[in-house]
Amino acid sequence: MRQILLITDGCSNVGESPVMAAAHARQEGITVNVVGVVDYGTIGELGSREIADIAKAGGGLSRIVGTPQLAQTMQMMTRKTVVQTIQQAVNKEVKKILGEGSLEDLPPAKRSQVVTVVDELTETTPLRIALLIDASASMKPKLAAVEEAIRDLALSLEAREGRSEIAVFHFPGRSSSEEATLDMDWSSNVSEVRSLFSRLKMRGATPTGPAIFRVLEHYRYDKLDEHRDRYESGEHDEREGMIGGYVV
């Protein structure tokens, strides 16, 4: 299960379209959820529109929230996306069995069993979330709320039975306004998340599209490493090429 959770006030203004970047993510099986912490007025309206468009293209959810609701919203969206993805997979399997039928066509007892399986998979399926934080100048007043929300999300993920990992990126990057910086690689250690925010520098423009592409690149190279590890340990299918299918 792979997600990008973007926290932004919208109004990207550098590089490729974030909507196009989110569509690329969806093609690669990565859901893009967007939490918008926007201001009032015209800029806020434009930001809200962009936030909704990014999530729609990325097959995810979008919510516009005030800072007090941020932590609860992030947890809700993460869980809801996991449930929806698992339900879609289960429904596909049910259709294979029932032909044109659906879950509702099953007898009540069988339907209840399927719901139980979905609940179990929601808690046990390995989950990776790439948090992508808008660290542009306009987000500075909201940073404390973002920090608290991410800590709460990390704690809620720790409570899951399945392995949950977070990687944290922020944009604009340190060396270029058109990239995102990786602040923490995949980890399930909450204390690492807590140490991040002292290093964040709020500045510059809002290159949301390039930042999403940077996260996609990180997912791809990580998949490359996983595939190489499997091959070297002998855990591979002889029909697979070496690692060519994962080269980007």
GROMACS .gro file of C-alpha atoms in nm:
model
  248
    1MET     CA    1   0.000   0.000   0.000
    2ARG     CA    2   0.164   0.323  -0.115
    3GLN     CA    3   0.047   0.677  -0.056
    4ILE     CA    4   0.166   1.034  -0.093
    5LEU     CA    5   0.012   1.265   0.167
    6LEU     CA    6   0.060   1.624   0.053
    7ILE     CA    7   0.015   1.907   0.304
    8THR     CA    8  -0.007   2.245   0.133
    9ASP     CA    9  -0.191   2.575   0.103
   10GLY     CA   10  -0.210   2.531  -0.274
   11CYS     CA   11  -0.115   2.776  -0.549
   12SER     CA   12   0.193   2.604  -0.691
   13ASN     CA   13   0.394   2.844  -0.906
   14VAL     CA   14   0.712   2.667  -1.020
   15GLY     CA   15   0.773   2.379  -1.262
   16GLU     CA   16   0.541   2.107  -1.391
   17SER     CA   17   0.171   2.087  -1.312
   18PRO     CA   18   0.103   1.911  -0.979
   19VAL     CA   19  -0.216   1.769  -1.133
   20MET     CA   20  -0.013   1.599  -1.406
   21ALA     CA   21   0.236   1.473  -1.146
   22ALA     CA   22  -0.048   1.326  -0.938
   23ALA     CA   23  -0.184   1.150  -1.247
   24HIS     CA   24   0.158   0.991  -1.300
   25ALA     CA   25   0.153   0.871  -0.940
   26ARG     CA   26  -0.186   0.710  -0.986
   27GLN     CA   27  -0.061   0.525  -1.296
   28GLU     CA   28   0.216   0.379  -1.081
   29GLY     CA   29  -0.026   0.259  -0.813
   30ILE     CA   30   0.045   0.539  -0.568
   31THR     CA   31  -0.252   0.727  -0.421
   32VAL     CA   32  -0.218   1.102  -0.367
   33ASN     CA   33  -0.414   1.249  -0.076
   34VAL     CA   34  -0.406   1.625  -0.019
   35VAL     CA   35  -0.472   1.819   0.300
   36GLY     CA   36  -0.521   2.186   0.231
   37VAL     CA   37  -0.448   2.444   0.500
   38VAL     CA   38  -0.558   2.749   0.300
   39ASP     CA   39  -0.610   3.118   0.362
   40TYR     CA   40  -0.927   3.316   0.299
   41GLY     CA   41  -0.987   3.527  -0.010
   42THR     CA   42  -0.904   3.481  -0.376
   43ILE     CA   43  -0.571   3.305  -0.315
   44GLY     CA   44  -0.743   3.061  -0.084
   45GLU     CA   45  -1.008   2.985  -0.346
   46LEU     CA   46  -0.743   2.918  -0.611
   47GLY     CA   47  -0.549   2.701  -0.370
   48SER     CA   48  -0.859   2.501  -0.278
   49ARG     CA   49  -0.937   2.436  -0.643
   50GLU     CA   50  -0.584   2.313  -0.710
   51ILE     CA   51  -0.590   2.089  -0.403
   52ALA     CA   52  -0.911   1.920  -0.519
   53ASP     CA   53  -0.772   1.873  -0.873
   54ILE     CA   54  -0.448   1.716  -0.745
   55ALA     CA   55  -0.632   1.463  -0.529
   56LYS     CA   56  -0.877   1.376  -0.807
   57ALA     CA   57  -0.593   1.312  -1.053
   58GLY     CA   58  -0.409   1.108  -0.791
   59GLY     CA   59  -0.710   0.890  -0.707
   60GLY     CA   60  -0.711   1.018  -0.350
   61LEU     CA   61  -0.901   1.235  -0.108
   62SER     CA   62  -0.879   1.609  -0.046
   63ARG     CA   63  -0.984   1.808   0.257
   64ILE     CA   64  -0.963   2.177   0.337
   65VAL     CA   65  -0.910   2.218   0.711
   66GLY     CA   66  -0.815   2.470   0.975
   67THR     CA   67  -0.507   2.396   1.180
   68PRO     CA   68  -0.705   2.257   1.481
   69GLN     CA   69  -0.851   1.977   1.264
   70LEU     CA   70  -0.530   1.892   1.079
   71ALA     CA   71  -0.412   1.595   1.286
   72GLN     CA   72  -0.752   1.421   1.292
   73THR     CA   73  -0.799   1.480   0.918
   74MET     CA   74  -0.462   1.326   0.825
   75GLN     CA   75  -0.536   1.010   1.024
   76MET     CA   76  -0.887   0.980   0.880
   77MET     CA   77  -0.770   1.022   0.521
   78THR     CA   78  -0.489   0.770   0.558
   79ARG     CA   79  -0.718   0.504   0.701
   80LYS     CA   80  -1.002   0.574   0.457
   81THR     CA   81  -0.772   0.540   0.157
   82VAL     CA   82  -0.637   0.208   0.284
   83VAL     CA   83  -0.990   0.077   0.336
   84GLN     CA   84  -1.104   0.192  -0.010
   85THR     CA   85  -0.806   0.033  -0.184
   86ILE     CA   86  -0.855  -0.299  -0.007
   87GLN     CA   87  -1.229  -0.291  -0.076
   88GLN     CA   88  -1.161  -0.237  -0.446
   89ALA     CA   89  -0.926  -0.536  -0.453
   90VAL     CA   90  -1.175  -0.756  -0.266
   91ASN     CA   91  -1.461  -0.648  -0.493
   92LYS     CA   92  -1.256  -0.751  -0.798
   93GLU     CA   93  -1.209  -1.097  -0.650
   94VAL     CA   94  -1.580  -1.122  -0.567
   95LYS     CA   95  -1.665  -1.031  -0.928
   96LYS     CA   96  -1.436  -1.306  -1.053
   97ILE     CA   97  -1.633  -1.553  -0.845
   98LEU     CA   98  -1.981  -1.414  -0.907
   99GLY     CA   99  -1.940  -1.297  -1.265
  100GLU     CA  100  -2.135  -0.973  -1.294
  101GLY     CA  101  -2.244  -0.989  -0.932
  102SER     CA  102  -2.124  -0.770  -0.647
  103LEU     CA  103  -2.064  -0.796  -0.275
  104GLU     CA  104  -2.429  -0.712  -0.212
  105ASP     CA  105  -2.529  -1.033  -0.396
  106LEU     CA  106  -2.359  -1.252  -0.137
  107PRO     CA  107  -2.569  -1.408   0.141
  108PRO     CA  108  -2.555  -1.202   0.463
  109ALA     CA  109  -2.324  -1.449   0.641
  110LYS     CA  110  -2.074  -1.453   0.353
  111ARG     CA  111  -2.092  -1.076   0.317
  112SER     CA  112  -2.012  -1.041   0.687
  113GLN     CA  113  -1.707  -1.265   0.641
  114VAL     CA  114  -1.580  -1.046   0.357
  115VAL     CA  115  -1.623  -0.732   0.568
  116THR     CA  116  -1.422  -0.899   0.846
  117VAL     CA  117  -1.143  -0.980   0.602
  118VAL     CA  118  -1.135  -0.618   0.481
  119ASP     CA  119  -1.110  -0.497   0.843
  120GLU     CA  120  -0.824  -0.737   0.914
  121LEU     CA  121  -0.634  -0.640   0.599
  122THR     CA  122  -0.677  -0.271   0.685
  123GLU     CA  123  -0.485  -0.329   1.008
  124THR     CA  124  -0.226  -0.579   0.883
  125THR     CA  125  -0.133  -0.477   0.527
  126PRO     CA  126   0.213  -0.314   0.508
  127LEU     CA  127   0.176   0.059   0.445
  128ARG     CA  128   0.416   0.323   0.320
  129ILE     CA  129   0.330   0.692   0.331
  130ALA     CA  130   0.547   0.962   0.177
  131LEU     CA  131   0.464   1.285   0.358
  132LEU     CA  132   0.522   1.584   0.133
  133ILE     CA  133   0.525   1.912   0.324
  134ASP     CA  134   0.486   2.251   0.162
  135ALA     CA  135   0.759   2.457   0.332
  136SER     CA  136   0.709   2.769   0.121
  137ALA     CA  137   0.703   3.104   0.299
  138SER     CA  138   0.322   3.122   0.310
  139MET     CA  139   0.307   2.802   0.519
  140LYS     CA  140   0.525   2.934   0.801
  141PRO     CA  141   0.238   3.031   1.037
  142LYS     CA  142   0.095   2.680   1.001
  143LEU     CA  143   0.415   2.483   1.065
  144ALA     CA  144   0.352   2.414   1.435
  145ALA     CA  145   0.014   2.255   1.353
  146VAL     CA  146   0.171   2.047   1.074
  147GLU     CA  147   0.440   1.923   1.314
  148GLU     CA  148   0.183   1.817   1.574
  149ALA     CA  149  -0.034   1.649   1.310
  150ILE     CA  150   0.255   1.444   1.172
  151ARG     CA  151   0.355   1.328   1.520
  152ASP     CA  152  -0.002   1.216   1.586
  153LEU     CA  153  -0.015   1.036   1.251
  154ALA     CA  154   0.312   0.854   1.326
  155LEU     CA  155   0.175   0.741   1.664
  156SER     CA  156  -0.148   0.616   1.507
  157LEU     CA  157   0.049   0.420   1.248
  158GLU     CA  158   0.260   0.265   1.522
  159ALA     CA  159  -0.060   0.122   1.669
  160ARG     CA  160  -0.135  -0.077   1.351
  161GLU     CA  161  -0.055  -0.448   1.346
  162GLY     CA  162   0.102  -0.429   1.002
  163ARG     CA  163   0.431  -0.258   0.929
  164SER     CA  164   0.385   0.115   0.869
  165GLU     CA  165   0.663   0.335   0.739
  166ILE     CA  166   0.690   0.706   0.673
  167ALA     CA  167   0.929   0.903   0.455
  168VAL     CA  168   0.921   1.281   0.487
  169PHE     CA  169   0.995   1.530   0.210
  170HIS     CA  170   0.964   1.907   0.205
  171PHE     CA  171   0.965   2.159  -0.075
  172PRO     CA  172   1.117   2.384  -0.197
  173GLY     CA  173   1.445   2.196  -0.161
  174ARG     CA  174   1.761   2.324   0.002
  175SER     CA  175   1.971   2.344  -0.313
  176SER     CA  176   1.709   2.428  -0.574
  177SER     CA  177   1.364   2.583  -0.578
  178GLU     CA  178   1.248   2.313  -0.820
  179GLU     CA  179   1.297   2.002  -0.612
  180ALA     CA  180   1.194   1.844  -0.284
  181THR     CA  181   1.439   1.747  -0.012
  182LEU     CA  182   1.418   1.406   0.154
  183ASP     CA  183   1.433   1.474   0.528
  184MET     CA  184   1.372   1.120   0.651
  185ASP     CA  185   1.392   0.792   0.463
  186TRP     CA  186   1.149   0.504   0.524
  187SER     CA  187   1.118   0.453   0.898
  188SER     CA  188   0.864   0.339   1.155
  189ASN     CA  189   1.049   0.524   1.432
  190VAL     CA  190   0.835   0.807   1.570
  191SER     CA  191   1.130   0.977   1.741
  192GLU     CA  192   1.288   1.038   1.402
  193VAL     CA  193   0.976   1.223   1.286
  194ARG     CA  194   0.992   1.442   1.596
  195SER     CA  195   1.344   1.558   1.517
  196LEU     CA  196   1.263   1.680   1.166
  197PHE     CA  197   1.108   2.016   1.219
  198SER     CA  198   1.407   2.188   1.374
  199ARG     CA  199   1.575   2.147   1.034
  200LEU     CA  200   1.295   2.293   0.822
  201LYS     CA  201   1.356   2.635   0.667
  202MET     CA  202   1.042   2.803   0.537
  203ARG     CA  203   1.123   2.996   0.222
  204GLY     CA  204   1.072   3.058  -0.144
  205ALA     CA  205   0.822   2.952  -0.406
  206THR     CA  206   0.584   2.654  -0.427
  207PRO     CA  207   0.711   2.385  -0.671
  208THR     CA  208   0.441   2.127  -0.591
  209GLY     CA  209   0.457   1.943  -0.926
  210PRO     CA  210   0.835   1.886  -0.924
  211ALA     CA  211   0.810   1.783  -0.559
  212ILE     CA  212   0.558   1.508  -0.638
  213PHE     CA  213   0.782   1.382  -0.920
  214ARG     CA  214   1.073   1.373  -0.673
  215VAL     CA  215   0.871   1.150  -0.440
  216LEU     CA  216   0.779   0.921  -0.731
  217GLU     CA  217   1.146   0.888  -0.817
  218HIS     CA  218   1.216   0.787  -0.457
  219TYR     CA  219   0.947   0.518  -0.471
  220ARG     CA  220   1.091   0.386  -0.799
  221TYR     CA  221   1.448   0.359  -0.679
  222ASP     CA  222   1.335   0.195  -0.359
  223LYS     CA  223   1.147  -0.063  -0.564
  224LEU     CA  224   1.465  -0.116  -0.766
  225ASP     CA  225   1.659  -0.186  -0.446
  226GLU     CA  226   1.391  -0.428  -0.321
  227HIS     CA  227   1.398  -0.617  -0.649
  228ARG     CA  228   1.778  -0.638  -0.643
  229ASP     CA  229   1.769  -0.771  -0.284
  230ARG     CA  230   1.519  -1.039  -0.386
  231TYR     CA  231   1.732  -1.142  -0.682
  232GLU     CA  232   2.054  -1.165  -0.480
  233SER     CA  233   1.879  -1.373  -0.213
  234GLY     CA  234   1.733  -1.607  -0.477
  235GLU     CA  235   1.373  -1.489  -0.417
  236HIS     CA  236   1.284  -1.419  -0.779
  237ASP     CA  237   1.085  -1.556  -1.062
  238GLU     CA  238   1.304  -1.698  -1.341
  239ARG     CA  239   1.069  -1.536  -1.594
  240GLU     CA  240   1.161  -1.193  -1.465
  241GLY     CA  241   1.448  -1.003  -1.618
  242MET     CA  242   1.729  -0.904  -1.385
  243ILE     CA  243   1.603  -0.564  -1.280
  244GLY     CA  244   1.512  -0.412  -1.613
  245GLY     CA  245   1.143  -0.381  -1.533
  246TYR     CA  246   1.224  -0.132  -1.259
  247VAL     CA  247   1.472   0.089  -1.440
  248VAL     CA  248   1.335   0.440  -1.495
   0.00000   0.00000   0.00000
